PDB file of C-alpha atoms in Angstrom:
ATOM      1  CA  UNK A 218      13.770  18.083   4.733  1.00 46.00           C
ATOM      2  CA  UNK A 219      12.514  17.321   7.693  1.00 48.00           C
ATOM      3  CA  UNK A 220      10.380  20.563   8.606  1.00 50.00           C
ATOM      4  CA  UNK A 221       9.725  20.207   4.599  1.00 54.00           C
ATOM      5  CA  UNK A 222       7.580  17.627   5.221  1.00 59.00           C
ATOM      6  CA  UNK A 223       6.261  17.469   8.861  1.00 53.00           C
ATOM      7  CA  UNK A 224       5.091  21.303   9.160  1.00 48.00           C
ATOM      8  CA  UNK A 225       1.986  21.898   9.881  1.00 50.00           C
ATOM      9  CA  UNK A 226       1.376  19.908  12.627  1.00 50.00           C
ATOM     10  CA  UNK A 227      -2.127  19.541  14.125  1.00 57.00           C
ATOM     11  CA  UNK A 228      -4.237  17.364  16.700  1.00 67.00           C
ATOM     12  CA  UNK A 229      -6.500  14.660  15.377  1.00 74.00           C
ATOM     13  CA  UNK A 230      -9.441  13.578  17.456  1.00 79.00           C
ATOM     14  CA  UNK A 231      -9.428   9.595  18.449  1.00 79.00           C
ATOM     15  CA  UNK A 232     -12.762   9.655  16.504  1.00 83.00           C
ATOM     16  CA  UNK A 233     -11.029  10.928  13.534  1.00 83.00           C
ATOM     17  CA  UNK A 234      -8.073   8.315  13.868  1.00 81.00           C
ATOM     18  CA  UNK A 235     -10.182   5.905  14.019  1.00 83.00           C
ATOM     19  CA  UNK A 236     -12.027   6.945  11.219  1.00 87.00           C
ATOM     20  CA  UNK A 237      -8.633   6.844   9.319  1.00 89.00           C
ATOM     21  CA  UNK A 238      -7.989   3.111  10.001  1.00 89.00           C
ATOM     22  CA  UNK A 239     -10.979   2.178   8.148  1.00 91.00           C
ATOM     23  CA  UNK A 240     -10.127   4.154   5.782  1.00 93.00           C
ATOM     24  CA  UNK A 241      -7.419   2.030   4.786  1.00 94.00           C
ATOM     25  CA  UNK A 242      -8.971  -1.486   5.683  1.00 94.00           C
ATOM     26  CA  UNK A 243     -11.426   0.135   2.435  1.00 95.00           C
ATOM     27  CA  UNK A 244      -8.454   0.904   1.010  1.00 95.00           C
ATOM     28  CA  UNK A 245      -7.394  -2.849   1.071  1.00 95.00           C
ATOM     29  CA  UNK A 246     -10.509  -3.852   0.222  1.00 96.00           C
ATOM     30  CA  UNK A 247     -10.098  -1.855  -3.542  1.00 96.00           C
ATOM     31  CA  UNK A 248      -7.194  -2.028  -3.878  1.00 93.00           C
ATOM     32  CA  UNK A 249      -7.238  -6.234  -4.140  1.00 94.00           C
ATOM     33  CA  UNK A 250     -10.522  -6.522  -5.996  1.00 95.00           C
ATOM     34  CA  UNK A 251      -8.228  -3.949  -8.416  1.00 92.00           C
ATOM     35  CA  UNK A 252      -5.486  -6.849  -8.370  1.00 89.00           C
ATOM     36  CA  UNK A 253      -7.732  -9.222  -9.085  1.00 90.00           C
ATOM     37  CA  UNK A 254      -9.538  -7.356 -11.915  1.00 91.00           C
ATOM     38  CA  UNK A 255      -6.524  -6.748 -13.493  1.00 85.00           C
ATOM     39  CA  UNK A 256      -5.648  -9.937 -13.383  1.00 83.00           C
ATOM     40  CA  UNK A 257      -8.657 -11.077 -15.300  1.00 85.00           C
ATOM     41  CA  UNK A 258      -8.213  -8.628 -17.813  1.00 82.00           C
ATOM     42  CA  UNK A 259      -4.219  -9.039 -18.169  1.00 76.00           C
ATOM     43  CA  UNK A 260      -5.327 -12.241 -20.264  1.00 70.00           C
ATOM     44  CA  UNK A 261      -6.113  -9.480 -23.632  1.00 69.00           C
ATOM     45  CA  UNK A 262      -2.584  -9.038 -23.197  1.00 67.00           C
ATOM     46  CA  UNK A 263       0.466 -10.065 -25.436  1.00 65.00           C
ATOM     47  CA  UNK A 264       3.087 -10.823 -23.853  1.00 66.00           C
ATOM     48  CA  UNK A 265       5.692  -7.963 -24.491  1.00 70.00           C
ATOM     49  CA  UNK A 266       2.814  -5.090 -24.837  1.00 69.00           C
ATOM     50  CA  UNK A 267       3.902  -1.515 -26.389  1.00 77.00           C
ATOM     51  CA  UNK A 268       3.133   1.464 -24.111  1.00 77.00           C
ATOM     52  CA  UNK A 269       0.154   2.162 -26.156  1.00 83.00           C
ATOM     53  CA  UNK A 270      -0.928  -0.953 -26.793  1.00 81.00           C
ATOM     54  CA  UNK A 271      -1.101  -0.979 -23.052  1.00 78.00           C
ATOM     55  CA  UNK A 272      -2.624   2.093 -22.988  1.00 84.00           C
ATOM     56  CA  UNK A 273      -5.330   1.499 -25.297  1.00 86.00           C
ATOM     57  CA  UNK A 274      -6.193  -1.979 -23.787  1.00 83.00           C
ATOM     58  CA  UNK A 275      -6.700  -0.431 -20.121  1.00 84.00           C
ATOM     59  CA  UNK A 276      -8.982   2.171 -21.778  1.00 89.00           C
ATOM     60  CA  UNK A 277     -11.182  -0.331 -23.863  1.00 88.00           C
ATOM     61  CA  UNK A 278     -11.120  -3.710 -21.721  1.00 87.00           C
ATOM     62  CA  UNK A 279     -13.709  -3.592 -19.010  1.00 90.00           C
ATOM     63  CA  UNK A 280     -12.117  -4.804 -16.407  1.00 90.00           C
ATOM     64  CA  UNK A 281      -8.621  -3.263 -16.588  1.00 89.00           C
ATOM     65  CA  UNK A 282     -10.463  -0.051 -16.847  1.00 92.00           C
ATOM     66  CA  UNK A 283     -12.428  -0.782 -13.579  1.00 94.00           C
ATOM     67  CA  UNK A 284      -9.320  -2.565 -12.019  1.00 91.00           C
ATOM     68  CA  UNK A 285      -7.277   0.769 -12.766  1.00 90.00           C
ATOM     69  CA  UNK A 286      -9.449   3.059 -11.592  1.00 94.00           C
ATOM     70  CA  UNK A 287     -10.543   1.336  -8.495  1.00 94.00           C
ATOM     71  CA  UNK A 288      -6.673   1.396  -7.974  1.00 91.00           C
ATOM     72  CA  UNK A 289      -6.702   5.343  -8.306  1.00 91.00           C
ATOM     73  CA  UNK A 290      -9.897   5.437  -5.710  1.00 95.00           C
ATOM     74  CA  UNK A 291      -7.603   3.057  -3.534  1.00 94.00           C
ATOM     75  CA  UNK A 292      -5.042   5.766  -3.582  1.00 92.00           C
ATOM     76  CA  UNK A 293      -7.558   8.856  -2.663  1.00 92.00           C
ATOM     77  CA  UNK A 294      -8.732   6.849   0.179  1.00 93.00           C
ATOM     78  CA  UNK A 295      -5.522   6.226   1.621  1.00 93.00           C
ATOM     79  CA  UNK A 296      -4.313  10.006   1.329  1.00 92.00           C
ATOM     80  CA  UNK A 297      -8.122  10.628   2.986  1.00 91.00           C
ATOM     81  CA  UNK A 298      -6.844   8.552   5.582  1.00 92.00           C
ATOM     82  CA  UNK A 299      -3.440   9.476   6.082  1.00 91.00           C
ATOM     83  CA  UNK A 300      -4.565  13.324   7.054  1.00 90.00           C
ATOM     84  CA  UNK A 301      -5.402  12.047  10.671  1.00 87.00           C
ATOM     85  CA  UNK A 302      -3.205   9.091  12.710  1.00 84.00           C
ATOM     86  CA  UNK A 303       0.442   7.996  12.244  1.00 90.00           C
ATOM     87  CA  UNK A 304       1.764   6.745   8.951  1.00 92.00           C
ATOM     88  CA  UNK A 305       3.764   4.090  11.179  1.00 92.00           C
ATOM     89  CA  UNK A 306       0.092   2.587  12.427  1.00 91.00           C
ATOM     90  CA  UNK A 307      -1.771   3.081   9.111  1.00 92.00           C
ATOM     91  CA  UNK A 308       0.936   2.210   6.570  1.00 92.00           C
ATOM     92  CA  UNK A 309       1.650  -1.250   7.143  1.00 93.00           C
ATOM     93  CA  UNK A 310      -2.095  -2.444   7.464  1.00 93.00           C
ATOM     94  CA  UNK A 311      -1.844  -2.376   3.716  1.00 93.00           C
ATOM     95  CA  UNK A 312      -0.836  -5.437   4.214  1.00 93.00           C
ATOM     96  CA  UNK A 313      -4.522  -7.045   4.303  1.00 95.00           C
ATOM     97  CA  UNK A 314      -4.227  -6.646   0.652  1.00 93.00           C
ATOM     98  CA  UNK A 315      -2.162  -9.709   0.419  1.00 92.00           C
ATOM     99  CA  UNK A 316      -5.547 -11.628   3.038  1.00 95.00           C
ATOM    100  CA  UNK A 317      -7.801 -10.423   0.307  1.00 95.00           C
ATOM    101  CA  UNK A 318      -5.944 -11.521  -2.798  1.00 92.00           C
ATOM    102  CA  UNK A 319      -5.374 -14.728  -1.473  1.00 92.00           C
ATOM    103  CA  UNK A 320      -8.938 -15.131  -0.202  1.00 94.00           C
ATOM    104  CA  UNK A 321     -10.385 -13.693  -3.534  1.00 93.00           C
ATOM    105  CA  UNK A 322      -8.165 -16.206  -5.869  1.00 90.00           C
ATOM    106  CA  UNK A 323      -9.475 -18.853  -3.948  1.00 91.00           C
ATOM    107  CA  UNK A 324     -13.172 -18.227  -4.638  1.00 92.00           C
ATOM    108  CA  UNK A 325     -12.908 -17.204  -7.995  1.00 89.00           C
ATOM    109  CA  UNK A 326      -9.839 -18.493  -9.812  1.00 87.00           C
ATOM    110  CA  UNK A 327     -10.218 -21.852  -7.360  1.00 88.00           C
ATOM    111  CA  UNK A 328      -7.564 -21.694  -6.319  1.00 86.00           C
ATOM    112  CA  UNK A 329      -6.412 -24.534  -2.615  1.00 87.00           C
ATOM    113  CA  UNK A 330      -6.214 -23.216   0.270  1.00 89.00           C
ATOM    114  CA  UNK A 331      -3.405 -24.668   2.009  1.00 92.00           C
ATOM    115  CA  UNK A 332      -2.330 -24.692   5.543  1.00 94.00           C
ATOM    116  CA  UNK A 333       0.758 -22.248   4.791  1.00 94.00           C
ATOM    117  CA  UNK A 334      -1.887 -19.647   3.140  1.00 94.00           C
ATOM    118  CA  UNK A 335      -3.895 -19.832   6.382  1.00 95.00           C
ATOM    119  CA  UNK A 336      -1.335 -19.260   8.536  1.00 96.00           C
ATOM    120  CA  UNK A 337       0.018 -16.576   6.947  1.00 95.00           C
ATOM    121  CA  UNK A 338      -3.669 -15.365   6.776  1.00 96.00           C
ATOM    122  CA  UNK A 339      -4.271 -16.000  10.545  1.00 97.00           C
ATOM    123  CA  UNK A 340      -0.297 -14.134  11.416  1.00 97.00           C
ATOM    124  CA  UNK A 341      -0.859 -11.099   9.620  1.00 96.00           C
ATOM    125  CA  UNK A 342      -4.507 -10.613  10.618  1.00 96.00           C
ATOM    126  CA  UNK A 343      -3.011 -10.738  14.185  1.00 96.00           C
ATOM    127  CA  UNK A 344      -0.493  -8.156  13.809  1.00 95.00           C
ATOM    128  CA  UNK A 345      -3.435  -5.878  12.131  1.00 94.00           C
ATOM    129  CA  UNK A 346      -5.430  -6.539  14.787  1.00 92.00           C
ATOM    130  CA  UNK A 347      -2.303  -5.333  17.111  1.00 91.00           C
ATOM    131  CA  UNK A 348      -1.718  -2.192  15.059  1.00 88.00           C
ATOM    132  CA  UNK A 349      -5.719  -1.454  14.928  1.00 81.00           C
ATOM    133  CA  UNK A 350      -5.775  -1.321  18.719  1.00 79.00           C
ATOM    134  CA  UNK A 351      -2.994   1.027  18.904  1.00 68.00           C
ATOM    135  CA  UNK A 352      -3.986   3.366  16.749  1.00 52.00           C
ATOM    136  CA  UNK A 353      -7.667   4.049  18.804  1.00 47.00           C
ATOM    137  CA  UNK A 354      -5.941   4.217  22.284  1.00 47.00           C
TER     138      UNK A 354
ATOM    139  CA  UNK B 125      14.887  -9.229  -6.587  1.00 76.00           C
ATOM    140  CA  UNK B 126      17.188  -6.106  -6.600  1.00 81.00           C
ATOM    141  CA  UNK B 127      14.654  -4.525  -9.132  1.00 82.00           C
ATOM    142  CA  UNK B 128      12.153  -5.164  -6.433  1.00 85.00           C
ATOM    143  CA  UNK B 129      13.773  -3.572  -3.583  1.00 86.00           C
ATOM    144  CA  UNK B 130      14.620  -0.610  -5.094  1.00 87.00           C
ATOM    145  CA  UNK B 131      11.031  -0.349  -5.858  1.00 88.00           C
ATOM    146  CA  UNK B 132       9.946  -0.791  -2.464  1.00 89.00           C
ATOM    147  CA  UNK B 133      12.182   1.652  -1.364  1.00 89.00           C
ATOM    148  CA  UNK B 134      11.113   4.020  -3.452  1.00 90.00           C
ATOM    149  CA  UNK B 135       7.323   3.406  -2.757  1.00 89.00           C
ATOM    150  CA  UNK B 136       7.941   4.221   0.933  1.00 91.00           C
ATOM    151  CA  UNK B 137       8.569   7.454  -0.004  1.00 90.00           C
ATOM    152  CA  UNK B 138       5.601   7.825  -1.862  1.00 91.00           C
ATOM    153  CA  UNK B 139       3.939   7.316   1.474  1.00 92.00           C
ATOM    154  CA  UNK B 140       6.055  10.094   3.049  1.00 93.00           C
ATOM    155  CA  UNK B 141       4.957  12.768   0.723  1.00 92.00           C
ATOM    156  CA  UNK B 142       1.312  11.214   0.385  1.00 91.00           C
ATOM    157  CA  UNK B 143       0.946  11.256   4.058  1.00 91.00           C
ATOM    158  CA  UNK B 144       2.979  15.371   4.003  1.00 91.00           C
ATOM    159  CA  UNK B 145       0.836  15.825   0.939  1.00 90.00           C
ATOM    160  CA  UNK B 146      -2.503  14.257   3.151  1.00 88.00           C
ATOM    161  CA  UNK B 147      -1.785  16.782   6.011  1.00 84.00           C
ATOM    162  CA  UNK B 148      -1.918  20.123   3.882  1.00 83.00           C
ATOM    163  CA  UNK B 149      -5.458  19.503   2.232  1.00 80.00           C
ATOM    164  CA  UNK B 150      -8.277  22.005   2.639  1.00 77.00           C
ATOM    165  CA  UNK B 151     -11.853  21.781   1.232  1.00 72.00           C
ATOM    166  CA  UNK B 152     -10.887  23.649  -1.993  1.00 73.00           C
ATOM    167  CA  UNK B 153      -9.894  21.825  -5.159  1.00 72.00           C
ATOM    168  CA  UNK B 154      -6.909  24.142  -5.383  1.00 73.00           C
ATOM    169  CA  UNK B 155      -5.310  22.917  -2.603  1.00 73.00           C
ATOM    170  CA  UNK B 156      -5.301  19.503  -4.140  1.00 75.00           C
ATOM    171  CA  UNK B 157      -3.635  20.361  -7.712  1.00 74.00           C
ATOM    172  CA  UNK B 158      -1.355  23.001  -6.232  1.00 79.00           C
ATOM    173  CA  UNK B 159      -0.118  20.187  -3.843  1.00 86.00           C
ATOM    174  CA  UNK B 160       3.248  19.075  -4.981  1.00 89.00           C
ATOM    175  CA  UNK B 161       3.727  16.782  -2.214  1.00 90.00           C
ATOM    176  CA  UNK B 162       0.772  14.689  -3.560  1.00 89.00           C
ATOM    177  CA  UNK B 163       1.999  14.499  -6.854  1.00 90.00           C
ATOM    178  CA  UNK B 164       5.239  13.942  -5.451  1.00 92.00           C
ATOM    179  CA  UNK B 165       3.714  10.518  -3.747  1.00 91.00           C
ATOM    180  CA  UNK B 166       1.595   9.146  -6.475  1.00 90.00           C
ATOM    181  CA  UNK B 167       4.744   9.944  -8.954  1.00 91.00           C
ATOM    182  CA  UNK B 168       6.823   7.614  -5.991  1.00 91.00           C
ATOM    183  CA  UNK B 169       4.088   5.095  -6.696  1.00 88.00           C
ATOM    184  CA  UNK B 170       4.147   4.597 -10.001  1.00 87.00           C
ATOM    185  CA  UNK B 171       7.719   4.348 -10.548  1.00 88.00           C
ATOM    186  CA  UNK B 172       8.110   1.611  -7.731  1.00 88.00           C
ATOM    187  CA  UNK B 173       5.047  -0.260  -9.786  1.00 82.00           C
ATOM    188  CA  UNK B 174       7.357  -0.384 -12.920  1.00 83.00           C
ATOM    189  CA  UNK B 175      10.369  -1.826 -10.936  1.00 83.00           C
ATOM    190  CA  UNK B 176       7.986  -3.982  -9.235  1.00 80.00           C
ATOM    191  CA  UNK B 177       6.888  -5.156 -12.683  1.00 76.00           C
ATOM    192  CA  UNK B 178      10.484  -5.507 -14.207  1.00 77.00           C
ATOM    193  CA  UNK B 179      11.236  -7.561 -11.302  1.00 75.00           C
ATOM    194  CA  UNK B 180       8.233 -10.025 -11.355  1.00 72.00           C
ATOM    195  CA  UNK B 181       9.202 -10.912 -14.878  1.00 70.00           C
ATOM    196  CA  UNK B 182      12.086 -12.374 -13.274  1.00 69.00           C
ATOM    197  CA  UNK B 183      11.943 -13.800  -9.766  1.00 67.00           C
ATOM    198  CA  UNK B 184       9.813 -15.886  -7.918  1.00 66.00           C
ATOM    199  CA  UNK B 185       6.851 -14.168  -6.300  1.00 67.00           C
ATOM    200  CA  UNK B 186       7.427 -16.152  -3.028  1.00 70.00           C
ATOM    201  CA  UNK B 187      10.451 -14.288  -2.833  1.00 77.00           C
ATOM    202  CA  UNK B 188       8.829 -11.094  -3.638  1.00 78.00           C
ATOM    203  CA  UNK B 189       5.989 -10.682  -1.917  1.00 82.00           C
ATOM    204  CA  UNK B 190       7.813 -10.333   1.517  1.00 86.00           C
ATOM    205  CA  UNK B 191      10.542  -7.910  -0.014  1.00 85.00           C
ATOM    206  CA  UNK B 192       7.312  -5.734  -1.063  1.00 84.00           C
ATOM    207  CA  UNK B 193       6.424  -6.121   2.307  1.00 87.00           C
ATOM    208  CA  UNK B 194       9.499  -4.617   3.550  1.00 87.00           C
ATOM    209  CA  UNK B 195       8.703  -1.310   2.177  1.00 90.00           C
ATOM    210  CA  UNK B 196       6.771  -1.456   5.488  1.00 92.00           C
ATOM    211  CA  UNK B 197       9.927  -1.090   7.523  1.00 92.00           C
ATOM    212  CA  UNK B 198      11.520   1.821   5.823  1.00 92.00           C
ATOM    213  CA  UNK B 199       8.181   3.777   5.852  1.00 93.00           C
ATOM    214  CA  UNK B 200       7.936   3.257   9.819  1.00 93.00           C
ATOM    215  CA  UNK B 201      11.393   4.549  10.500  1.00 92.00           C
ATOM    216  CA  UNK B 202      10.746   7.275   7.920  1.00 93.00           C
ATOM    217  CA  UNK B 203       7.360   7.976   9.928  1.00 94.00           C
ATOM    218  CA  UNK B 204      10.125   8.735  12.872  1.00 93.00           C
ATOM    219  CA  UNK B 205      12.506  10.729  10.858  1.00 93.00           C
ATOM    220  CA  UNK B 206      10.057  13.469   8.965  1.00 93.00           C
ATOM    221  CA  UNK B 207       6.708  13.021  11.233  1.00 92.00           C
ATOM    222  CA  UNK B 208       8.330  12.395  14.691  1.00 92.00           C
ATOM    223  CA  UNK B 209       6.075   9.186  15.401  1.00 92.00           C
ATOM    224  CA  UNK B 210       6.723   7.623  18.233  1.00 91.00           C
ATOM    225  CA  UNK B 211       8.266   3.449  17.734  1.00 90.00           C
ATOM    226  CA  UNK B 212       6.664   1.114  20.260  1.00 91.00           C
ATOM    227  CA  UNK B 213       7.245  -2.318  21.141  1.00 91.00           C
ATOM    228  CA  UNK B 214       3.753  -2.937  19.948  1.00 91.00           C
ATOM    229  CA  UNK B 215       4.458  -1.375  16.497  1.00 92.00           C
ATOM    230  CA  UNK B 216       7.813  -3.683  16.030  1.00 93.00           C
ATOM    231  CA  UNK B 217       5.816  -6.686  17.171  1.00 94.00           C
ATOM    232  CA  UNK B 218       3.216  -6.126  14.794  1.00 94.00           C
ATOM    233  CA  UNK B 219       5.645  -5.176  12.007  1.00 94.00           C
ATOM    234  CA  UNK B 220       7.255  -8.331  12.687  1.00 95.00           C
ATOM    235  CA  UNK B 221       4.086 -10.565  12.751  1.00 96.00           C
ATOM    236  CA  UNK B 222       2.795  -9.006   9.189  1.00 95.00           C
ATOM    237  CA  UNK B 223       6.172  -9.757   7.719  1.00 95.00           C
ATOM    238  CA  UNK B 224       6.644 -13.516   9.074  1.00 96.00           C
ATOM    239  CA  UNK B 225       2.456 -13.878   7.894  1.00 96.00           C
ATOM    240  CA  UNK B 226       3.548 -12.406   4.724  1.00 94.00           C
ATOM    241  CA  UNK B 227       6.509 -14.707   4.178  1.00 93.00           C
ATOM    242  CA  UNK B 228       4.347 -17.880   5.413  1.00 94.00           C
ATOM    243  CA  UNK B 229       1.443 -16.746   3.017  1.00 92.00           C
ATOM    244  CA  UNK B 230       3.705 -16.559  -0.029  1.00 90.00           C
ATOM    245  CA  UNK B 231       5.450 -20.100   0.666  1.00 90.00           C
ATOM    246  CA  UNK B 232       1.845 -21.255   0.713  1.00 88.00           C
ATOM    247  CA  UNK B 233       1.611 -19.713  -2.822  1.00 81.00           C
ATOM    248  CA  UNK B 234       3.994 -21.929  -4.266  1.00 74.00           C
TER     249      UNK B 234
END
């Protein structure tokens, strides 16, 4: 499994690692404007959808369509980035999705920002911010 | 929740073969739809979207937010199992602060 997987192995530049991390900090960026698109659109929704009901809603309403396929360009990014750098450094900066969101729902769906949210904000920023240096040493 | 986790689990594996998938691309387009790894990962993906979905329909998001988050956790040690990555002490520290931020975050969703 292991040689499966991990074969071929080759030597990325530090330009090209670096390249990779903001890769996925654009990858973050999508992929929460997606959340919050869909969001928006899961309104049109009934509550207990069929498959193609679903289906035919993402295709016709505007901004699931958009919110889906900004999803999919998420997902090329990510496997753009992944090529160069360590999945352990890149993986979990995903986790900026969760700043965005939050940051996004507050300026468009009003939503408070309370001291909790902000921490959180300013805790995982830091531990990005940890990762980020790491992966450009 | 157990929905959820199983998801999560499954998703970091959909980072394992995106990121074996990522490694074996070439500039031709046949190296992209002949790459089972790939389709391996986004296949990984989806699934642990529909368990993610099952779950949210039951469970509080505050809840489930950070055991999304501990996807993160599985894919680093897999990153050490199939790629050989080296763990640091920086990489558990910052593993640790993006879970606790996570965790705080969603309590502040409430």
């Amino acid at each position: 499994m292991s040689q499966t997987l991990a074969e071929p192995a080759f030597i990325s530049s530090p330009e090209q690692r670096r390249r990779s991390v903001w890769l996925v900090l654009g990858c973050t960026i999508l992929g929460a404007v997606a959340q919050i698109l869909i969001k928006l659109g899961a309104n049109t929704l009934g509550a207990h959808p069929s498959v193609l009901d679903m289906a035919i809603r993402i295709l016709t309403t505007p901004t699931l369509f958009i919110g889906y396929s900004l999803y999919a360009l998420s997902t090329v990014l990510l496997v753009l980035a992944l090529r160069h750098g360590e999945l352990s450094l890149l993986y979990p900066v995903i986790a900026l999705t969760f700043v965005w969101v939050t940051i996004l729902s507050v300026l468009i769906f009003h939503d408070s920002m309370n001291p909790l949210r902000l921490s959180g904000i300013a805790i995982i920023v830091s531990g990005v911010a940890i990762l980020g240096k790491g992966g450009s040493r | 929740m157990a929905w959820v986790t199983f998801g999560s689990f499954i998703g970091s594996f959909g980072a394992v073969f995106l990121k074996a998938g990522a490694k074996r691309l070439e500039k031709n387009l046949k190296s992209i739809y002949t790459n089972w790894r790939l389709a391996a990962g986004v296949g990984a993906y989806l699934l642990s979207t529909i368990f993610f979905l099952l779950g949210v329909r039951r469970g509080e998001l505050s809840i489930l937010y950070p055991l999304v988050a501990f996807g993160y956790v599985w894919t680093v040690f897999w990153s050490r199992l199939f790629f050989g990555e080296p763990l640091t002490r920086t990489k558990f520290l910052a593993l640790g602060m993006i879970l606790v931020g996570i965790t705080v975050l969603s309590l502040g969703n409430k």
